[in-house]
Amino acid sequence: MRAVLYTEPLTYSLDNLPDRSLEPGEVRLAVLRVGVCGTDLHLHNGHFGARYPRTPGHEIVGEVIEITEESGFSVGDRVAVEDGVYCGICTACKAGRFLHCSDIRALGVSLPGGAAERLVVPAIKCYSIGALDLDAAVLAEPLACVIHAMDRLSIPAGARVLVLGTGTAGQLLSVMARRNGASEVTVAGSSPFKLGIAKELGADRIVAVDRTPGAINTALGGIAPKGFDVVIDATGAVSMLESAIDLASIGGTILVYGVAGEADRLVVSPYEVFKRELTIMGSYAQALNIGRAVSYLEHLPEGLSRLITHRFGLGEYGHALEALGSSDCIKAVVLPSS
């Protein structure tokens, strides 16, 4: 089968790899869609625990083409795939904190991922998508991450929420914030195209900003003079995080959702956190939320598939990575079986 194969950071090719035999409890998928996101770009550069040789791709939708006994699936079933594999016996796993499993492995990071024509995965990691549109289904993994963020936030009913960033994460955070208690959602970003999509998907207010702290505060401070109850950064830019703290209300919550660089540092005034009783929290990936994401996708706005702005063949994986930096790209997907 054809697959993208990294041998070291920044170095990959389209190779022919052998199909391995199934072990008990596994299924073989023909990969139909694999989403490409900022995490893949970090992995491309060798970060986030990437191991080699490595086939990327953790946002996976496929069709079952081979099964083992008691897999629970039939040939022809279409599924979304949970990308994390947990040991189940470490202290974190026993406490239900699977994301912090001491022996965690992940498809596309330390296990073969979906940037291939076919993929073998444990059946327990597959969730049926039924007749769900494939362009919606490929959003299951990023939406699962957003669901984890919603669980972390527990947005108070009637809260005013600000989302910084208009990529896939920012768009989904905006949609889900409204469905999880927010009375008003403001989305801020630099791309007029992406802001327009956010408005179409239900944002109450969209604001064009650049990433200069002073400019962000000026653009948004007048909208909510007393601050926003919840501020979510979906950019990973330190300048945006600095503004997020300034824009939070007394007693407000700042969620660090976007992925910053490992060496980045944020200067925070402890006195401001103390005096304003701020809560600063993180939300890291997701665990066991794919099924919930599929259920949500069956009932979210039909226009959600508009987030898929760029499509590429398997041999164009590099172009998919490049597209992530474009102002008109929200979600890039690779179609390995096309």
Tab-separated table of C-alpha atoms in Angstrom:
chain	number	residue	atom	x	y	z
A	1	MET	CA	0.000	0.000	0.000
A	2	ARG	CA	1.052	3.602	-0.455
A	3	ALA	CA	1.788	5.597	2.690
A	4	VAL	CA	3.552	8.784	3.741
A	5	LEU	CA	6.640	7.776	5.710
A	6	TYR	CA	8.882	10.024	7.807
A	7	THR	CA	12.395	8.793	8.543
A	8	GLU	CA	13.345	11.860	10.606
A	9	PRO	CA	12.007	15.380	11.214
A	10	LEU	CA	11.244	17.275	7.991
A	11	THR	CA	12.072	14.228	5.864
A	12	TYR	CA	9.312	12.103	4.355
A	13	SER	CA	8.370	10.361	1.127
A	14	LEU	CA	5.485	8.450	-0.401
A	15	ASP	CA	6.487	4.806	-0.017
A	16	ASN	CA	5.043	1.396	-0.731
A	17	LEU	CA	4.661	-0.432	2.574
A	18	PRO	CA	3.505	-4.007	3.214
A	19	ASP	CA	0.087	-4.742	4.716
A	20	ARG	CA	0.532	-6.642	7.967
A	21	SER	CA	-1.739	-9.440	9.160
A	22	LEU	CA	-4.528	-8.679	11.594
A	23	GLU	CA	-4.216	-9.691	15.225
A	24	PRO	CA	-7.253	-10.616	17.348
A	25	GLY	CA	-9.498	-7.635	18.001
A	26	GLU	CA	-8.195	-5.595	15.070
A	27	VAL	CA	-9.801	-4.339	11.865
A	28	ARG	CA	-8.324	-3.126	8.603
A	29	LEU	CA	-9.589	0.145	7.185
A	30	ALA	CA	-9.462	1.745	3.781
A	31	VAL	CA	-8.708	5.324	4.792
A	32	LEU	CA	-11.298	7.704	3.332
A	33	ARG	CA	-10.298	10.980	4.956
A	34	VAL	CA	-7.464	12.139	7.189
A	35	GLY	CA	-7.469	15.663	8.552
A	36	VAL	CA	-4.282	17.717	8.704
A	37	CYS	CA	-3.880	20.238	11.526
A	38	GLY	CA	-1.329	22.340	13.383
A	39	THR	CA	-0.305	19.322	15.446
A	40	ASP	CA	0.844	17.633	12.237
A	41	LEU	CA	3.026	20.662	11.542
A	42	HIS	CA	4.612	20.394	15.002
A	43	LEU	CA	5.172	16.677	14.400
A	44	HIS	CA	6.628	17.462	10.958
A	45	ASN	CA	9.270	19.485	12.785
A	46	GLY	CA	10.000	16.623	15.178
A	47	HIS	CA	8.102	17.848	18.240
A	48	PHE	CA	5.371	16.245	20.383
A	49	GLY	CA	7.121	12.924	20.893
A	50	ALA	CA	7.307	11.952	17.229
A	51	ARG	CA	8.946	8.554	16.671
A	52	TYR	CA	10.476	7.174	13.498
A	53	PRO	CA	9.805	5.695	11.100
A	54	ARG	CA	6.410	7.374	11.268
A	55	THR	CA	3.290	7.597	9.119
A	56	PRO	CA	1.365	10.756	10.100
A	57	GLY	CA	-2.360	11.324	10.444
A	58	HIS	CA	-4.463	11.215	13.621
A	59	GLU	CA	-7.823	12.595	12.374
A	60	ILE	CA	-9.025	9.462	10.616
A	61	VAL	CA	-12.192	8.262	8.892
A	62	GLY	CA	-12.203	4.902	7.135
A	63	GLU	CA	-14.222	1.992	5.814
A	64	VAL	CA	-13.820	-1.456	7.352
A	65	ILE	CA	-12.464	-3.848	4.725
A	66	GLU	CA	-11.286	-6.753	6.918
A	67	ILE	CA	-12.328	-7.922	10.369
A	68	THR	CA	-11.395	-10.423	13.036
A	69	GLU	CA	-13.784	-12.392	15.208
A	70	GLU	CA	-15.791	-10.424	17.750
A	71	SER	CA	-14.651	-7.086	16.350
A	72	GLY	CA	-18.217	-5.833	16.465
A	73	PHE	CA	-17.992	-4.482	12.925
A	74	SER	CA	-18.876	-5.697	9.449
A	75	VAL	CA	-17.043	-5.178	6.198
A	76	GLY	CA	-18.368	-1.944	4.696
A	77	ASP	CA	-18.945	-0.139	7.990
A	78	ARG	CA	-17.657	3.428	8.032
A	79	VAL	CA	-15.928	4.598	11.194
A	80	ALA	CA	-14.137	7.460	12.901
A	81	VAL	CA	-11.025	6.440	14.817
A	82	GLU	CA	-9.849	7.284	18.327
A	83	ASP	CA	-6.155	8.077	17.985
A	84	GLY	CA	-4.918	7.467	21.533
A	85	VAL	CA	-3.915	4.051	22.903
A	86	TYR	CA	-3.616	3.840	26.687
A	87	CYS	CA	-2.036	1.237	28.950
A	88	GLY	CA	-4.963	1.153	31.393
A	89	ILE	CA	-2.775	0.173	34.374
A	90	CYS	CA	-0.691	3.239	35.272
A	91	THR	CA	-1.692	5.653	38.026
A	92	ALA	CA	-3.086	8.207	35.548
A	93	CYS	CA	-5.174	5.627	33.694
A	94	LYS	CA	-6.566	4.195	36.924
A	95	ALA	CA	-7.571	7.731	37.900
A	96	GLY	CA	-9.356	8.162	34.562
A	97	ARG	CA	-6.734	10.604	33.249
A	98	PHE	CA	-5.960	8.663	30.090
A	99	LEU	CA	-4.389	11.665	28.368
A	100	HIS	CA	-1.587	11.475	30.899
A	101	CYS	CA	-1.009	7.738	30.602
A	102	SER	CA	2.655	7.026	31.345
A	103	ASP	CA	2.831	4.730	28.305
A	104	ILE	CA	0.499	6.594	25.953
A	105	ARG	CA	0.820	5.903	22.244
A	106	ALA	CA	-0.966	7.691	19.428
A	107	LEU	CA	-1.755	7.037	15.806
A	108	GLY	CA	0.333	9.294	13.604
A	109	VAL	CA	2.815	10.004	16.400
A	110	SER	CA	4.272	6.779	17.770
A	111	LEU	CA	1.982	4.359	15.893
A	112	PRO	CA	1.195	4.253	12.146
A	113	GLY	CA	-1.303	6.969	11.228
A	114	GLY	CA	-3.915	7.576	8.587
A	115	ALA	CA	-1.815	9.104	5.795
A	116	ALA	CA	-1.911	5.747	4.045
A	117	GLU	CA	-4.246	3.841	1.784
A	118	ARG	CA	-4.979	1.317	4.532
A	119	LEU	CA	-4.633	1.194	8.294
A	120	VAL	CA	-4.879	-1.517	10.961
A	121	VAL	CA	-6.384	-0.388	14.270
A	122	PRO	CA	-7.939	-2.011	17.356
A	123	ALA	CA	-11.671	-2.384	16.812
A	124	ILE	CA	-12.333	-0.768	20.193
A	125	LYS	CA	-10.861	2.451	18.770
A	126	CYS	CA	-13.474	2.635	16.010
A	127	TYR	CA	-16.831	4.423	16.202
A	128	SER	CA	-19.522	3.923	13.584
A	129	ILE	CA	-20.471	7.068	11.665
A	130	GLY	CA	-23.410	5.503	9.815
A	131	ALA	CA	-24.520	7.746	6.951
A	132	LEU	CA	-22.765	10.842	8.303
A	133	ASP	CA	-21.200	12.950	5.556
A	134	LEU	CA	-17.475	12.204	5.319
A	135	ASP	CA	-16.534	15.895	5.395
A	136	ALA	CA	-18.378	16.178	8.703
A	137	ALA	CA	-17.041	12.882	10.042
A	138	VAL	CA	-13.413	13.924	9.564
A	139	LEU	CA	-14.086	16.674	12.114
A	140	ALA	CA	-14.767	14.064	14.809
A	141	GLU	CA	-11.281	14.154	16.330
A	142	PRO	CA	-10.930	17.970	16.501
A	143	LEU	CA	-14.491	18.182	17.814
A	144	ALA	CA	-13.669	15.530	20.433
A	145	CYS	CA	-10.842	17.798	21.615
A	146	VAL	CA	-13.286	20.711	21.839
A	147	ILE	CA	-15.712	18.563	23.829
A	148	HIS	CA	-12.896	17.922	26.305
A	149	ALA	CA	-12.420	21.694	26.531
A	150	MET	CA	-16.134	22.172	27.205
A	151	ASP	CA	-15.945	19.559	29.965
A	152	ARG	CA	-13.008	21.434	31.470
A	153	LEU	CA	-14.672	24.842	31.258
A	154	SER	CA	-18.199	24.088	32.466
A	155	ILE	CA	-19.293	27.414	30.957
A	156	PRO	CA	-21.721	29.196	33.305
A	157	ALA	CA	-25.204	29.685	31.852
A	158	GLY	CA	-25.433	33.129	30.285
A	159	ALA	CA	-21.666	33.647	30.045
A	160	ARG	CA	-20.146	36.045	27.529
A	161	VAL	CA	-17.476	34.099	25.659
A	162	LEU	CA	-14.615	35.381	23.513
A	163	VAL	CA	-12.832	33.009	21.128
A	164	LEU	CA	-9.472	34.156	19.754
A	165	GLY	CA	-8.683	32.393	16.489
A	166	THR	CA	-10.672	31.259	13.470
A	167	GLY	CA	-9.027	27.998	12.446
A	168	THR	CA	-10.806	24.685	12.809
A	169	ALA	CA	-10.449	24.763	16.594
A	170	GLY	CA	-11.675	28.334	16.927
A	171	GLN	CA	-14.685	27.646	14.715
A	172	LEU	CA	-15.677	24.516	16.645
A	173	LEU	CA	-15.077	26.190	20.010
A	174	SER	CA	-17.413	28.997	18.979
A	175	VAL	CA	-20.149	26.594	17.872
A	176	MET	CA	-19.845	24.459	20.994
A	177	ALA	CA	-19.612	27.360	23.453
A	178	ARG	CA	-23.090	28.466	22.417
A	179	ARG	CA	-24.394	24.929	22.914
A	180	ASN	CA	-22.807	24.694	26.335
A	181	GLY	CA	-24.159	27.717	28.159
A	182	ALA	CA	-22.841	30.882	26.499
A	183	SER	CA	-25.402	33.622	25.898
A	184	GLU	CA	-23.115	35.511	23.536
A	185	VAL	CA	-20.075	34.420	21.553
A	186	THR	CA	-17.581	36.841	20.038
A	187	VAL	CA	-14.962	35.522	17.626
A	188	ALA	CA	-11.814	37.508	16.837
A	189	GLY	CA	-9.305	36.770	14.103
A	190	SER	CA	-7.323	38.267	11.248
A	191	SER	CA	-8.851	36.530	8.205
A	192	PRO	CA	-12.023	38.119	6.788
A	193	PHE	CA	-12.880	34.829	5.082
A	194	LYS	CA	-12.627	32.783	8.270
A	195	LEU	CA	-14.508	35.409	10.270
A	196	GLY	CA	-17.298	35.219	7.698
A	197	ILE	CA	-17.530	31.461	8.207
A	198	ALA	CA	-17.686	31.969	11.984
A	199	LYS	CA	-20.601	34.350	11.524
A	200	GLU	CA	-22.389	31.877	9.262
A	201	LEU	CA	-21.938	29.172	11.897
A	202	GLY	CA	-23.620	31.279	14.569
A	203	ALA	CA	-21.104	33.640	16.166
A	204	ASP	CA	-22.961	36.656	17.547
A	205	ARG	CA	-20.131	39.038	16.775
A	206	ILE	CA	-16.966	38.856	14.674
A	207	VAL	CA	-14.041	41.237	15.113
A	208	ALA	CA	-11.029	41.657	12.843
A	209	VAL	CA	-7.789	41.936	14.827
A	210	ASP	CA	-4.090	41.494	14.307
A	211	ARG	CA	-1.862	39.816	16.889
A	212	THR	CA	-0.448	42.993	18.428
A	213	PRO	CA	-1.518	43.052	22.099
A	214	GLY	CA	-2.401	46.753	22.141
A	215	ALA	CA	-4.447	46.472	18.954
A	216	ILE	CA	-6.339	43.436	20.257
A	217	ASN	CA	-7.246	45.170	23.505
A	218	THR	CA	-8.366	48.286	21.659
A	219	ALA	CA	-10.518	46.335	19.218
A	220	LEU	CA	-12.195	44.199	21.865
A	221	GLY	CA	-12.122	46.296	25.032
A	222	GLY	CA	-14.943	48.542	23.886
A	223	ILE	CA	-17.195	45.577	23.138
A	224	ALA	CA	-17.063	44.276	26.697
A	225	PRO	CA	-15.798	47.092	28.948
A	226	LYS	CA	-16.044	44.847	32.015
A	227	GLY	CA	-14.442	41.920	30.228
A	228	PHE	CA	-15.576	38.524	28.985
A	229	ASP	CA	-16.567	35.786	31.410
A	230	VAL	CA	-14.647	33.192	29.396
A	231	VAL	CA	-11.770	33.895	27.016
A	232	ILE	CA	-10.506	31.012	24.878
A	233	ASP	CA	-7.239	31.287	22.991
A	234	ALA	CA	-7.219	28.987	19.977
A	235	THR	CA	-4.133	30.495	18.345
A	236	GLY	CA	-1.226	29.434	20.544
A	237	ALA	CA	0.302	32.909	20.050
A	238	VAL	CA	1.773	34.397	23.225
A	239	SER	CA	0.595	37.887	22.242
A	240	MET	CA	-2.977	36.615	22.047
A	241	LEU	CA	-2.671	34.899	25.434
A	242	GLU	CA	-1.444	38.139	26.980
A	243	SER	CA	-4.517	39.888	25.627
A	244	ALA	CA	-6.762	37.038	26.766
A	245	ILE	CA	-5.797	37.747	30.364
A	246	ASP	CA	-6.418	41.475	29.936
A	247	LEU	CA	-9.821	40.862	28.355
A	248	ALA	CA	-11.157	38.506	31.031
A	249	SER	CA	-13.697	39.846	33.485
A	250	ILE	CA	-13.332	39.821	37.265
A	251	GLY	CA	-13.711	36.159	38.199
A	252	GLY	CA	-13.227	35.216	34.565
A	253	THR	CA	-11.657	32.110	33.058
A	254	ILE	CA	-8.908	31.998	30.435
A	255	LEU	CA	-8.546	28.734	28.535
A	256	VAL	CA	-5.206	27.949	26.889
A	257	TYR	CA	-6.339	25.805	23.968
A	258	GLY	CA	-4.069	26.709	21.044
A	259	VAL	CA	-0.710	24.960	20.974
A	260	ALA	CA	2.175	27.276	21.794
A	261	GLY	CA	5.792	26.410	21.166
A	262	GLU	CA	7.454	24.336	23.871
A	263	ALA	CA	9.976	27.114	24.511
A	264	ASP	CA	7.403	29.944	24.585
A	265	ARG	CA	6.897	31.777	27.869
A	266	LEU	CA	3.964	33.888	29.073
A	267	VAL	CA	4.453	36.693	31.600
A	268	VAL	CA	1.540	36.808	34.040
A	269	SER	CA	1.015	39.188	36.935
A	270	PRO	CA	0.287	37.054	40.017
A	271	TYR	CA	-1.258	40.105	41.633
A	272	GLU	CA	-3.776	40.458	38.791
A	273	VAL	CA	-4.698	36.784	39.039
A	274	PHE	CA	-5.095	37.222	42.806
A	275	LYS	CA	-7.000	40.519	42.753
A	276	ARG	CA	-9.336	39.672	39.879
A	277	GLU	CA	-9.754	36.048	40.980
A	278	LEU	CA	-8.890	34.751	37.535
A	279	THR	CA	-8.778	31.116	36.546
A	280	ILE	CA	-6.197	30.102	33.926
A	281	MET	CA	-6.539	26.544	32.671
A	282	GLY	CA	-5.372	24.345	29.848
A	283	SER	CA	-7.138	21.817	27.657
A	284	TYR	CA	-4.947	19.156	26.113
A	285	ALA	CA	-6.206	16.907	23.295
A	286	GLN	CA	-8.968	14.416	24.170
A	287	ALA	CA	-9.590	10.875	25.334
A	288	LEU	CA	-12.621	8.678	24.634
A	289	ASN	CA	-14.725	11.505	23.188
A	290	ILE	CA	-14.966	10.372	19.551
A	291	GLY	CA	-18.362	8.744	20.105
A	292	ARG	CA	-19.710	11.933	21.668
A	293	ALA	CA	-18.282	13.947	18.789
A	294	VAL	CA	-20.011	11.760	16.204
A	295	SER	CA	-23.312	12.206	18.063
A	296	TYR	CA	-22.853	15.977	18.037
A	297	LEU	CA	-21.930	16.025	14.355
A	298	GLU	CA	-25.219	14.343	13.514
A	299	HIS	CA	-27.041	17.386	14.908
A	300	LEU	CA	-24.719	20.357	14.377
A	301	PRO	CA	-25.284	22.856	11.528
A	302	GLU	CA	-25.129	21.343	8.047
A	303	GLY	CA	-22.729	24.106	7.040
A	304	LEU	CA	-20.060	22.696	9.332
A	305	SER	CA	-18.606	20.793	6.392
A	306	ARG	CA	-17.675	24.208	4.956
A	307	LEU	CA	-14.742	24.104	7.340
A	308	ILE	CA	-13.136	21.688	4.868
A	309	THR	CA	-11.551	24.224	2.544
A	310	HIS	CA	-8.681	22.255	0.998
A	311	ARG	CA	-8.470	18.668	-0.298
A	312	PHE	CA	-5.374	16.784	-1.401
A	313	GLY	CA	-4.353	13.366	-2.657
A	314	LEU	CA	-1.974	11.182	-0.675
A	315	GLY	CA	0.967	12.254	-2.831
A	316	GLU	CA	0.232	15.892	-1.991
A	317	TYR	CA	0.715	15.607	1.767
A	318	GLY	CA	3.349	18.333	1.696
A	319	HIS	CA	0.902	20.693	0.005
A	320	ALA	CA	-1.597	19.979	2.767
A	321	LEU	CA	0.974	21.048	5.362
A	322	GLU	CA	1.749	24.187	3.386
A	323	ALA	CA	-1.936	25.059	3.130
A	324	LEU	CA	-2.165	25.366	6.918
A	325	GLY	CA	-0.408	28.720	6.690
A	326	SER	CA	-2.889	30.158	4.191
A	327	SER	CA	-5.426	32.776	5.283
A	328	ASP	CA	-8.145	30.955	3.349
A	329	CYS	CA	-7.460	27.488	4.790
A	330	ILE	CA	-9.527	26.338	7.745
A	331	LYS	CA	-9.265	22.554	7.477
A	332	ALA	CA	-7.114	20.626	5.016
A	333	VAL	CA	-7.855	16.963	4.409
A	334	VAL	CA	-6.061	14.211	2.536
A	335	LEU	CA	-8.059	11.603	0.619
A	336	PRO	CA	-5.742	8.550	0.566
A	337	SER	CA	-8.152	6.244	-1.285
A	338	SER	CA	-8.945	8.673	-4.089
